[in-house]
Coordinates of C-alpha atoms in Angstrom, one line a residue:
X1 CA -23.5 20.0 6.1
X2 CA -24.5 23.2 3.3
X3 CA -26.0 22.4 0.1
X4 CA -28.5 19.8 1.3
X5 CA -31.8 20.6 -1.0
X6 CA -34.8 19.4 0.9
X7 CA -37.1 18.5 -2.3
X8 CA -34.7 16.3 -3.8
X9 CA -35.4 13.7 -0.3
X10 CA -38.0 11.3 -2.6
X11 CA -36.0 11.2 -5.7
X12 CA -34.4 7.1 -4.8
X13 CA -32.2 6.8 -7.8
X14 CA -29.3 8.9 -9.0
X15 CA -29.8 9.4 -12.7
X16 CA -33.5 11.2 -11.0
X17 CA -31.3 13.2 -9.0
X18 CA -29.2 14.4 -11.6
X19 CA -31.7 15.0 -14.2
X20 CA -33.6 16.8 -11.1
X21 CA -30.6 19.4 -10.5
X22 CA -30.2 19.8 -14.6
X23 CA -33.7 21.5 -14.5
X24 CA -33.5 23.0 -11.6
X25 CA -30.0 24.6 -11.2
X26 CA -28.8 24.0 -14.7
X27 CA -25.9 26.0 -13.8
X28 CA -24.3 24.9 -10.7
X29 CA -20.8 23.8 -10.8
X30 CA -20.6 20.3 -9.0
X31 CA -17.2 18.8 -9.9
X32 CA -14.4 21.6 -10.6
X33 CA -11.1 19.6 -12.2
X34 CA -7.8 21.2 -11.8
X35 CA -4.5 20.5 -13.7
X36 CA -1.7 22.0 -13.7
X37 CA -3.7 25.1 -12.4
X38 CA -5.7 24.9 -15.7
X39 CA -9.9 24.7 -14.0
X40 CA -11.9 22.8 -15.6
X41 CA -15.4 23.1 -14.3
X42 CA -18.7 20.7 -15.3
X43 CA -22.4 21.9 -14.3
X44 CA -25.1 19.9 -14.0
X45 CA -27.0 20.2 -17.6
X46 CA -23.4 19.1 -19.0
X47 CA -23.0 16.6 -16.9
X48 CA -26.6 14.9 -17.5
X49 CA -26.2 15.9 -20.9
X50 CA -22.9 14.5 -21.6
X51 CA -23.5 11.6 -19.5
X52 CA -26.8 11.1 -21.3
X53 CA -25.1 11.1 -25.0
X54 CA -22.7 8.5 -23.8
X55 CA -25.4 6.3 -22.4
X56 CA -27.3 6.6 -25.8
X57 CA -24.2 5.4 -27.4
X58 CA -24.3 2.3 -24.7
X59 CA -27.6 1.7 -26.1
X60 CA -26.8 1.7 -29.5
X61 CA -24.0 -0.8 -29.0
X62 CA -26.7 -3.1 -27.7
X63 CA -26.2 -2.9 -23.9
X64 CA -28.5 -3.3 -21.4
X65 CA -30.1 -2.7 -18.3
X66 CA -28.3 -4.7 -15.6
X67 CA -24.4 -5.1 -17.7
X68 CA -21.7 -4.9 -15.7
X69 CA -18.8 -1.8 -17.3
X70 CA -15.4 -1.9 -15.7
X71 CA -13.9 1.8 -15.3
X72 CA -10.3 2.1 -15.2
X73 CA -9.8 5.6 -16.0
X74 CA -8.2 7.4 -12.8
X75 CA -9.8 10.8 -11.1
X76 CA -10.7 12.7 -14.0
X77 CA -13.6 14.5 -16.1
X78 CA -13.5 11.4 -18.3
X79 CA -14.1 8.8 -15.7
X80 CA -16.9 11.1 -14.3
X81 CA -18.5 11.3 -17.8
X82 CA -18.3 7.6 -18.5
X83 CA -19.5 6.6 -14.9
X84 CA -22.5 9.0 -14.9
X85 CA -23.3 7.8 -18.4
X86 CA -22.9 3.8 -17.8
X87 CA -25.5 4.1 -15.1
X88 CA -27.9 6.8 -17.6
X89 CA -27.5 3.5 -19.8
X90 CA -28.7 1.4 -17.0
X91 CA -25.4 -0.5 -16.7
X92 CA -23.6 -0.9 -13.5
X93 CA -20.4 0.6 -13.4
X94 CA -17.8 -1.6 -12.3
X95 CA -14.6 0.1 -10.6
X96 CA -11.5 -1.3 -12.8
X97 CA -9.0 -1.3 -10.3
X98 CA -5.2 -2.5 -12.1
X99 CA -2.9 -3.3 -9.4
X100 CA -0.8 -6.7 -10.5
X101 CA 1.5 -6.2 -13.8
X102 CA -0.2 -9.1 -15.7
X103 CA -3.5 -8.0 -14.7
X104 CA -4.4 -11.1 -13.0
X105 CA -6.4 -8.8 -10.1
X106 CA -8.8 -7.2 -12.9
X107 CA -9.1 -10.3 -15.0
X108 CA -10.2 -11.9 -12.0
X109 CA -12.6 -9.1 -11.2
X110 CA -14.0 -8.9 -14.9
X111 CA -15.2 -12.6 -14.7
X112 CA -16.5 -12.7 -11.2
X113 CA -18.9 -9.6 -12.3
X114 CA -19.4 -11.1 -15.8
X115 CA -18.2 -7.7 -17.3
X116 CA -19.2 -7.2 -20.9
X117 CA -17.0 -4.2 -21.2
X118 CA -14.0 -2.1 -20.1
X119 CA -13.0 1.7 -20.5
X120 CA -9.5 2.1 -20.7
X121 CA -7.6 5.4 -21.4
X122 CA -4.9 5.1 -24.4
X123 CA -2.0 5.7 -22.7
X124 CA -1.2 4.1 -18.8
X125 CA -0.5 0.7 -17.6
X126 CA -4.0 -0.5 -17.9
X127 CA -4.0 0.2 -21.6
X128 CA -0.9 -1.8 -21.8
X129 CA -2.6 -4.8 -20.5
X130 CA -5.7 -4.3 -22.2
X131 CA -3.9 -3.4 -25.8
X132 CA -2.6 -7.5 -25.4
X133 CA -5.9 -8.9 -26.5
X134 CA -6.9 -6.0 -29.3
X135 CA -6.2 -7.0 -32.4
X136 CA -4.7 -4.5 -34.7
X137 CA -6.9 -5.2 -37.8
X138 CA -10.8 -4.7 -35.6
X139 CA -9.9 -1.5 -34.4
X140 CA -12.9 0.5 -34.2
X141 CA -12.4 4.3 -32.9
X142 CA -13.1 4.4 -29.5
X143 CA -14.4 0.8 -29.2
X144 CA -12.7 -2.6 -29.8
X145 CA -13.5 -5.7 -29.9
X146 CA -11.8 -7.9 -26.9
X147 CA -10.9 -11.5 -26.8
X148 CA -9.6 -12.4 -23.0
X149 CA -9.4 -16.1 -21.7
X150 CA -9.5 -15.3 -18.2
X151 CA -12.9 -13.0 -18.9
X152 CA -14.6 -14.8 -21.6
X153 CA -17.9 -12.4 -21.2
X154 CA -15.2 -9.5 -21.3
X155 CA -15.8 -8.5 -25.3
X156 CA -15.0 -4.8 -25.8
X157 CA -13.0 -2.3 -24.6
X158 CA -14.1 1.3 -24.8
X159 CA -10.9 3.2 -25.5
X160 CA -11.0 7.3 -23.9
X161 CA -8.6 9.7 -25.4
X162 CA -6.9 12.9 -25.5
X163 CA -5.5 13.2 -28.9
X164 CA -7.1 14.9 -31.8
X165 CA -10.3 15.0 -31.5
X166 CA -11.1 13.9 -27.8
X167 CA -13.6 11.6 -26.0
X168 CA -15.4 14.6 -24.5
X169 CA -15.1 16.7 -27.5
X170 CA -17.2 14.5 -29.6
X171 CA -19.6 14.1 -26.8
X172 CA -20.0 18.1 -26.5
X173 CA -19.9 18.7 -30.4
X174 CA -22.1 15.6 -30.7
X175 CA -25.9 15.5 -31.6
X176 CA -27.1 12.1 -30.4
X177 CA -29.6 12.3 -27.9
X178 CA -30.0 12.1 -24.2
X179 CA -30.7 8.7 -23.0
X180 CA -32.4 7.6 -20.0
X181 CA -33.1 5.1 -18.7
X182 CA -35.5 3.7 -16.0
X183 CA -34.0 2.6 -13.0
X184 CA -35.7 1.5 -9.6
X185 CA -33.9 2.5 -6.1
X186 CA -32.8 -1.4 -5.0
X187 CA -30.9 -1.7 -8.6
X188 CA -27.4 -1.8 -8.4
X189 CA -25.9 1.5 -9.4
X190 CA -22.2 0.0 -9.4
X191 CA -19.8 -2.3 -8.0
X192 CA -16.6 -0.6 -5.4
X193 CA -13.6 -2.6 -4.9
X194 CA -11.6 -3.4 -1.8
X195 CA -8.4 -2.0 -1.2
X196 CA -6.2 -5.6 -2.1
X197 CA -3.7 -5.2 0.6
X198 CA -4.5 -8.4 2.0
X199 CA -5.2 -10.2 -1.8
X200 CA -7.4 -10.2 -5.2
X201 CA -10.2 -7.0 -4.3
X202 CA -13.3 -8.2 -3.6
X203 CA -16.5 -6.9 -5.0
X204 CA -18.6 -4.8 -3.2
X205 CA -22.5 -4.1 -4.7
X206 CA -24.1 -0.4 -4.2
X207 CA -27.3 0.3 -5.1
X208 CA -29.2 3.7 -5.4
X209 CA -31.1 3.5 -2.4
X210 CA -27.9 2.7 -0.3
X211 CA -25.6 5.1 -2.0
X212 CA -28.4 8.1 -1.6
X213 CA -28.5 6.8 2.2
X214 CA -25.0 6.8 3.3
X215 CA -24.4 10.1 1.5
X216 CA -27.1 11.7 3.4
X217 CA -26.5 10.2 6.8
X218 CA -22.3 11.1 6.2
X219 CA -23.1 14.8 5.6
X220 CA -25.7 14.7 8.8
X221 CA -22.7 13.2 11.3
X222 CA -20.3 15.6 10.3
X223 CA -22.1 18.5 10.3
X224 CA -23.1 18.0 13.7
X225 CA -21.9 20.7 16.2
X226 CA -20.4 22.4 13.5
X227 CA -21.4 25.5 13.1
X228 CA -20.7 26.4 9.3
X229 CA -21.9 23.4 8.5
X230 CA -25.6 23.9 9.8
X231 CA -27.2 26.4 7.2
X232 CA -28.9 24.3 4.5
X233 CA -28.3 27.4 1.8
X234 CA -25.0 27.9 2.3
X235 CA -22.8 27.2 -1.1
X236 CA -20.7 24.3 0.0
X237 CA -17.0 23.5 -1.4
X238 CA -15.0 20.4 -0.7
X239 CA -11.9 19.1 -1.7
X240 CA -11.3 15.5 -2.1
X241 CA -9.1 13.5 -4.4
X242 CA -10.4 10.0 -3.2
X243 CA -10.9 7.5 -6.1
X244 CA -14.0 8.4 -8.1
X245 CA -14.4 4.2 -8.0
X246 CA -14.0 4.0 -4.4
X247 CA -16.3 4.5 -1.2
X248 CA -14.8 7.1 -0.1
X249 CA -14.9 8.8 -3.5
X250 CA -17.8 7.6 -5.2
X251 CA -18.3 9.5 -8.5
X252 CA -22.2 10.4 -7.7
X253 CA -22.2 11.6 -4.2
X254 CA -22.5 15.1 -5.1
X255 CA -25.8 14.8 -6.8
X256 CA -27.1 13.3 -3.8
X257 CA -26.1 16.6 -1.7
X258 CA -25.9 18.9 -4.6
X259 CA -22.4 19.9 -3.4
X260 CA -19.3 21.3 -5.0
X261 CA -16.7 19.0 -5.0
X262 CA -12.7 20.2 -6.1
X263 CA -10.2 17.4 -7.3
X264 CA -7.3 17.2 -9.6
X265 CA -7.0 15.7 -13.3
X266 CA -4.8 13.0 -13.4
X267 CA -6.1 11.3 -16.6
X268 CA -2.5 11.4 -17.2
X269 CA 0.3 10.5 -15.2
X270 CA 3.3 12.5 -14.5
X271 CA 6.1 12.3 -11.9
X272 CA 7.2 15.2 -12.3
X273 CA 4.2 17.0 -11.1
X274 CA 3.9 19.0 -7.7
X275 CA 0.4 17.4 -6.6
X276 CA 0.8 18.9 -2.9
X277 CA 1.2 22.4 -4.2
X278 CA -1.3 22.2 -7.6
X279 CA -3.7 20.6 -4.6
X280 CA -3.8 23.3 -2.1
X281 CA -3.5 25.8 -5.3
X282 CA -7.2 24.7 -6.1
X283 CA -8.3 24.3 -2.1
X284 CA -7.3 28.3 -2.2
X285 CA -8.6 28.9 -5.3
X286 CA -12.1 27.6 -4.9
X287 CA -12.1 28.3 -1.2
X288 CA -13.0 25.5 -0.2
X289 CA -14.0 24.8 3.2
X290 CA -13.5 20.9 3.7
X291 CA -10.7 18.8 2.5
X292 CA -10.9 15.4 3.0
X293 CA -7.6 13.3 3.0
X294 CA -6.2 10.2 3.3
X295 CA -3.3 10.3 5.9
X296 CA 0.0 10.6 3.9
X297 CA -1.6 12.8 1.7
X298 CA -2.3 15.3 4.3
X299 CA 1.0 15.2 5.5
X300 CA 2.8 16.2 2.0
X301 CA 0.9 19.0 1.9
X302 CA 1.5 20.2 5.0
X303 CA 5.4 19.8 4.6
X304 CA 4.8 21.5 1.4
X305 CA 3.3 24.8 3.1
X306 CA 5.3 24.6 6.0
X307 CA 8.5 25.8 3.1
X308 CA 6.7 28.9 2.6
X309 CA 5.4 29.6 6.2
X310 CA 2.2 27.7 6.2
X311 CA -1.3 27.9 5.7
X312 CA -2.5 31.6 4.6
X313 CA -6.1 30.6 5.9
X314 CA -7.2 27.1 7.8
X315 CA -9.6 25.0 6.6
X316 CA -13.3 24.4 8.6
X317 CA -12.0 20.6 8.4
X318 CA -10.0 18.2 7.7
X319 CA -11.6 14.7 7.0
X320 CA -8.9 11.5 7.2
X321 CA -9.8 8.5 6.4
X322 CA -9.1 5.2 5.2
X323 CA -6.6 3.9 7.7
X324 CA -6.5 4.4 12.1
X325 CA -4.5 7.6 12.7
X326 CA -2.0 8.1 15.1
X327 CA -2.0 10.6 17.1
X328 CA 1.2 13.0 15.3
X329 CA -1.4 12.8 12.0
X330 CA -3.9 14.8 14.2
X331 CA -1.9 17.2 15.0
X332 CA -0.5 17.7 11.6
X333 CA -4.3 18.3 10.3
X334 CA -4.8 20.7 13.2
X335 CA -2.2 22.6 11.3
X336 CA -4.5 23.1 8.3
X337 CA -8.0 23.3 9.9
X338 CA -10.4 24.1 12.9
X339 CA -11.6 21.1 13.3
X340 CA -10.7 17.7 12.3
X341 CA -13.0 14.6 11.7
X342 CA -12.2 10.9 11.5
X343 CA -14.1 8.1 10.4
X344 CA -13.4 3.9 10.6
X345 CA -15.2 2.6 7.5
X346 CA -14.5 -0.3 4.6
X347 CA -15.5 -0.7 1.3
X348 CA -18.5 -3.2 2.8
X349 CA -19.5 -0.8 5.5
X350 CA -19.1 2.5 5.2
X351 CA -19.7 4.5 8.0
X352 CA -19.1 2.5 11.1
X353 CA -17.5 4.8 13.8
X354 CA -16.4 8.5 13.8
X355 CA -14.9 11.0 15.8
X356 CA -15.1 14.6 15.9
X357 CA -12.2 16.3 17.0
X358 CA -11.7 20.2 18.6
X359 CA -8.7 20.4 19.4
X360 CA -5.7 18.0 19.5
X361 CA -6.1 16.1 22.4
X362 CA -6.5 12.4 20.2
X363 CA -5.2 9.5 21.5
X364 CA -3.7 7.4 18.6
X365 CA -6.1 4.9 16.8
X366 CA -9.1 6.0 18.7
X367 CA -11.8 5.5 15.8
X368 CA -14.5 7.3 18.3
X369 CA -18.2 5.9 18.8
X370 CA -20.1 3.9 16.7
X371 CA -22.5 5.4 14.4
X372 CA -26.3 5.6 14.6
X373 CA -27.6 2.4 13.2
X374 CA -24.7 -0.1 13.5
X375 CA -23.4 -2.3 16.0
X376 CA -20.0 -3.2 17.1
X377 CA -19.0 -6.1 19.0
X378 CA -15.1 -7.5 19.5
X379 CA -14.5 -11.3 20.4
X380 CA -11.8 -13.7 21.1
X381 CA -11.1 -16.3 19.1
X382 CA -13.5 -18.6 20.9
X383 CA -16.1 -16.4 19.8
X384 CA -16.7 -14.2 23.5
X385 CA -17.1 -10.8 23.9
X386 CA -14.0 -9.2 25.1
X387 CA -14.0 -7.3 28.6
X388 CA -12.7 -3.4 28.1
X389 CA -10.1 -2.5 27.1
X390 CA -9.5 -6.1 25.8
X391 CA -7.8 -6.8 21.9
X392 CA -9.9 -8.9 20.1
X393 CA -11.8 -9.4 16.4
X394 CA -14.1 -6.4 15.8
X395 CA -17.5 -8.0 14.1
X396 CA -20.4 -5.4 12.9
X397 CA -23.9 -5.3 11.8
X398 CA -26.2 -3.0 11.1
X399 CA -28.1 -0.5 7.9
X400 CA -24.9 0.4 6.6
X401 CA -23.5 -3.3 6.0
X402 CA -23.2 -4.7 2.4
X403 CA -25.6 -7.6 1.8
X404 CA -22.4 -9.4 0.4
X405 CA -19.7 -9.7 -2.3
X406 CA -20.7 -9.4 -5.7
X407 CA -20.5 -12.8 -8.4
X408 CA -22.3 -13.4 -11.3
X409 CA -19.9 -16.4 -12.3
X410 CA -20.9 -18.6 -9.2
X411 CA -24.1 -18.9 -7.2
X412 CA -23.3 -18.9 -4.6
X413 CA -20.9 -16.6 -4.1
X414 CA -17.7 -18.5 -2.1
X415 CA -16.3 -15.6 -0.7
X416 CA -19.6 -15.1 1.1
X417 CA -19.6 -18.5 3.4
X418 CA -17.4 -17.7 6.0
X419 CA -18.2 -13.9 6.0
X420 CA -21.1 -13.3 8.2
X421 CA -21.8 -15.4 11.6
X422 CA -24.9 -17.2 11.1
X423 CA -26.7 -14.8 13.2
X424 CA -25.8 -11.9 10.5
X425 CA -22.4 -10.2 12.1
X426 CA -19.8 -9.2 9.7
X427 CA -15.9 -10.4 10.3
X428 CA -13.8 -7.1 9.3
X429 CA -10.6 -9.0 10.3
X430 CA -9.5 -6.0 12.1
X431 CA -8.5 -6.0 15.4
X432 CA -9.0 -3.4 18.1
X433 CA -11.2 -3.0 21.6
X434 CA -13.7 -0.3 23.3
X435 CA -12.2 2.0 25.8
X436 CA -14.1 3.0 29.0
X437 CA -15.8 5.9 27.4
X438 CA -16.9 2.9 24.4
X439 CA -14.6 4.4 21.8
X440 CA -13.7 1.9 19.5
X441 CA -9.6 1.5 19.1
X442 CA -8.9 0.2 15.6
X443 CA -5.3 -1.3 15.6
X444 CA -4.9 -2.7 11.8
X445 CA -5.7 -6.5 10.3
X446 CA -5.7 -10.0 11.8
X447 CA -3.7 -10.8 8.6
X448 CA -0.7 -8.7 9.7
X449 CA -0.7 -10.7 13.2
X450 CA 3.4 -11.9 13.1
X451 CA 4.2 -15.2 14.6
X452 CA 7.3 -14.5 16.2
X453 CA 8.5 -18.1 18.2
X454 CA 6.1 -18.7 21.2
X455 CA 4.4 -15.4 21.0
X456 CA 1.9 -13.5 18.5
X457 CA 2.6 -9.7 18.0
X458 CA 0.7 -7.2 16.7
X459 CA 2.4 -5.0 14.4
X460 CA 0.5 -1.7 15.2
X461 CA 1.6 -1.2 18.4
X462 CA 5.4 -1.1 17.6
X463 CA 4.5 1.1 14.3
X464 CA 2.7 4.0 16.6
X465 CA 6.1 4.3 18.7
X466 CA 8.4 4.1 15.8
X467 CA 6.6 7.5 14.3
X468 CA 6.9 8.9 17.5
X469 CA 10.7 9.4 16.2
X470 CA 10.7 13.0 14.9
X471 CA 12.8 11.7 11.7
X472 CA 9.9 8.6 10.7
X473 CA 7.6 10.2 8.3
X474 CA 6.0 6.4 8.2
X475 CA 6.5 3.0 9.5
X476 CA 5.0 -0.5 8.6
X477 CA 6.1 -3.5 10.3
X478 CA 6.0 -6.8 8.4
X479 CA 7.2 -10.2 8.6
X480 CA 10.2 -12.1 6.9
X481 CA 10.4 -16.3 7.2
X482 CA 12.4 -17.1 10.0
X483 CA 13.5 -21.0 9.7
X484 CA 13.9 -21.1 14.1
X485 CA 10.9 -17.9 14.9
X486 CA 8.8 -18.7 12.0
X487 CA 8.8 -14.9 11.3
X488 CA 10.7 -12.3 12.2
X489 CA 9.9 -9.1 12.2
X490 CA 11.3 -6.2 9.7
X491 CA 10.3 -2.4 9.9
X492 CA 9.8 0.0 6.6
X493 CA 10.6 3.3 7.8
X494 CA 10.0 6.5 5.3
X495 CA 12.4 9.0 6.7
X496 CA 11.1 13.3 6.1
X497 CA 13.1 14.5 2.9
X498 CA 15.1 16.8 5.8
X499 CA 16.1 13.3 7.6
X500 CA 19.5 12.1 8.4
X501 CA 19.0 9.0 10.3
X502 CA 20.9 6.7 9.5
X503 CA 20.4 2.7 10.8
X504 CA 22.5 3.4 13.8
X505 CA 20.8 5.9 14.8
X506 CA 17.3 3.7 14.5
X507 CA 18.5 0.6 16.2
X508 CA 19.8 2.5 19.1
X509 CA 16.1 3.9 19.3
X510 CA 14.9 0.8 18.9
X511 CA 16.7 -0.1 21.9
X512 CA 15.3 2.8 23.7
X513 CA 12.1 1.5 23.1
X514 CA 12.8 -2.2 24.3
X515 CA 14.5 -1.2 26.8
X516 CA 12.6 -2.5 29.7
X517 CA 12.3 -5.9 28.3
X518 CA 16.1 -6.5 26.5
X519 CA 17.0 -9.4 28.7
X520 CA 14.1 -10.9 26.9
X521 CA 15.2 -12.9 23.9
X522 CA 12.0 -13.1 22.1
X523 CA 11.5 -9.1 22.8
X524 CA 10.0 -8.8 18.3
X525 CA 12.7 -5.7 17.8
X526 CA 13.3 -5.2 14.2
X527 CA 16.0 -7.2 12.8
X528 CA 15.7 -6.1 9.4
X529 CA 15.4 -2.6 8.1
X530 CA 14.5 -1.0 5.2
X531 CA 14.7 2.7 5.2
X532 CA 13.5 4.9 2.3
X533 CA 12.7 8.3 1.8
X534 CA 10.6 8.3 -1.4
X535 CA 6.7 7.6 -0.6
X536 CA 5.7 4.4 -0.3
X537 CA 3.8 2.2 -2.4
X538 CA 0.5 2.5 -1.7
X539 CA -3.1 1.0 -2.8
X540 CA -5.7 2.7 -4.7
X541 CA -7.2 3.7 -1.8
X542 CA -4.1 5.1 0.0
X543 CA -3.2 2.9 2.2
X544 CA 0.3 1.3 2.5
X545 CA 0.4 -1.7 0.0
X546 CA 1.7 -4.1 2.6
X547 CA 1.7 -7.5 0.2
X548 CA 4.2 -5.4 -1.6
X549 CA 6.1 -4.4 1.3
X550 CA 6.1 -8.7 2.4
X551 CA 7.4 -9.2 -0.7
X552 CA 10.0 -7.1 -0.7
X553 CA 11.5 -7.7 2.2
X554 CA 10.9 -11.8 1.8
X555 CA 12.7 -11.5 -1.1
X556 CA 15.4 -8.9 0.5
X557 CA 15.8 -11.1 4.2
X558 CA 13.8 -14.1 4.0
X559 CA 15.4 -17.5 5.6
X560 CA 19.2 -16.3 4.7
X561 CA 19.7 -13.0 6.7
X562 CA 22.1 -12.2 4.7
X563 CA 22.0 -8.3 5.2
X564 CA 19.9 -6.4 7.8
X565 CA 19.1 -3.2 6.5
X566 CA 18.9 -1.5 3.3
X567 CA 18.0 2.5 2.0
X568 CA 16.0 2.7 -1.3

């Protein structure tokens, strides 16, 4: 992919690469943020200077190499600069994900990692949580002491504000020197969090070497066979709103490839903000060649553009990740771009397999061929290898697989005990199969399997059938406890905005799906429905929050079965 600087190949840590860029190409814009149409760009020199000044503050406050600092900031210049500063100080940046209202998930991560501090904006959910543990009489500017029983080593809150003389203004006008702590390639750079869709987030460490290697490999994979991406001296600009603390959107990837990344500034959330239109406006203004999407974000953009007659110019490529794609999602992607690249990956292993498409001839859930350096096998419950086209559990191994979860509170980490087999294979807890062409199909999480009477029901294929309906934007199948069947079936349906699909029509459509098996009493046809026109709840990584949807369905329909549907 464009922008690869050959002279950076021997630079094996992220700060080394940023320092090199700040000296050799100081005015190159690495990150461009848009906030309601206002452009805010950050050059190599600015990022190195601002990050270094924040690192100096951390150093003066006694933070040392290897200390973990959790960062809860949303995608924003402040998130980027604080992540850079943490690393330049020799500390470890932890993605401080807050999903649960009581904060138990965040405090679990803080305790497990032995985080010393948390960076938090002075507004929003994370602030409401952290503020409870700050005493009014000990507040001290942007640094305040914390006392949290559930995370005893979490002693400080670094409060970031845009009010008055903002956090960034203080750094920009400050006179502090730039601080850079020495680091080694195998030092831990950051700790990422899994999506939390199956419970508490797990912590996945990444070293400098891992991060650079994965970035370079992924760029090579995506550029293979794409003519416009072959020139290493071509200015490459891409849009990605993936979370800066997540595997697909890591703060440091642009330092690896020297590519310019465009994104929305989401420091302050606003429900009235038309993000789809704003996103595409930024893409057109910066003449981006590529957009990185999760599936529902891409659909929002496509629907927004349809109202105005479609895009004036197609992108070179759309990259879709986060979950297996369906055929109609790929067709939507080709409305926006000439090429589509989709990949199968996880926080624990990034990437695993990928497929590059130049037309919409695609089978749902096809995740392509396994990438070089990785190995995949599909096994039955007894550990035997599955035959071709036989569905089983997916195991992976190879150079992009993580070494184990991050846990400084317990040694050995109990989460690692059953994660790897004796010979080093990692159980992804996904189910899928290989087809006759060696392509990997992934259908979902094993934990999503529904025990329906005497049958085991994999919901992925029914979700696929439901979204074939032109009025259905998205479908998630979740279990509901049943006193006879053990679990029954609830379909959570997100309709398109223009849809007039009602419950009776939806039931008729489901009847048609199961027409061939209508006489079978245990046909897993949905008994319950949750129909909504607003967006599904999503995890921070863009996946439908199945845990929340399960709880909602259980509260509404569990055991009593008093009603069969609801609209929200």
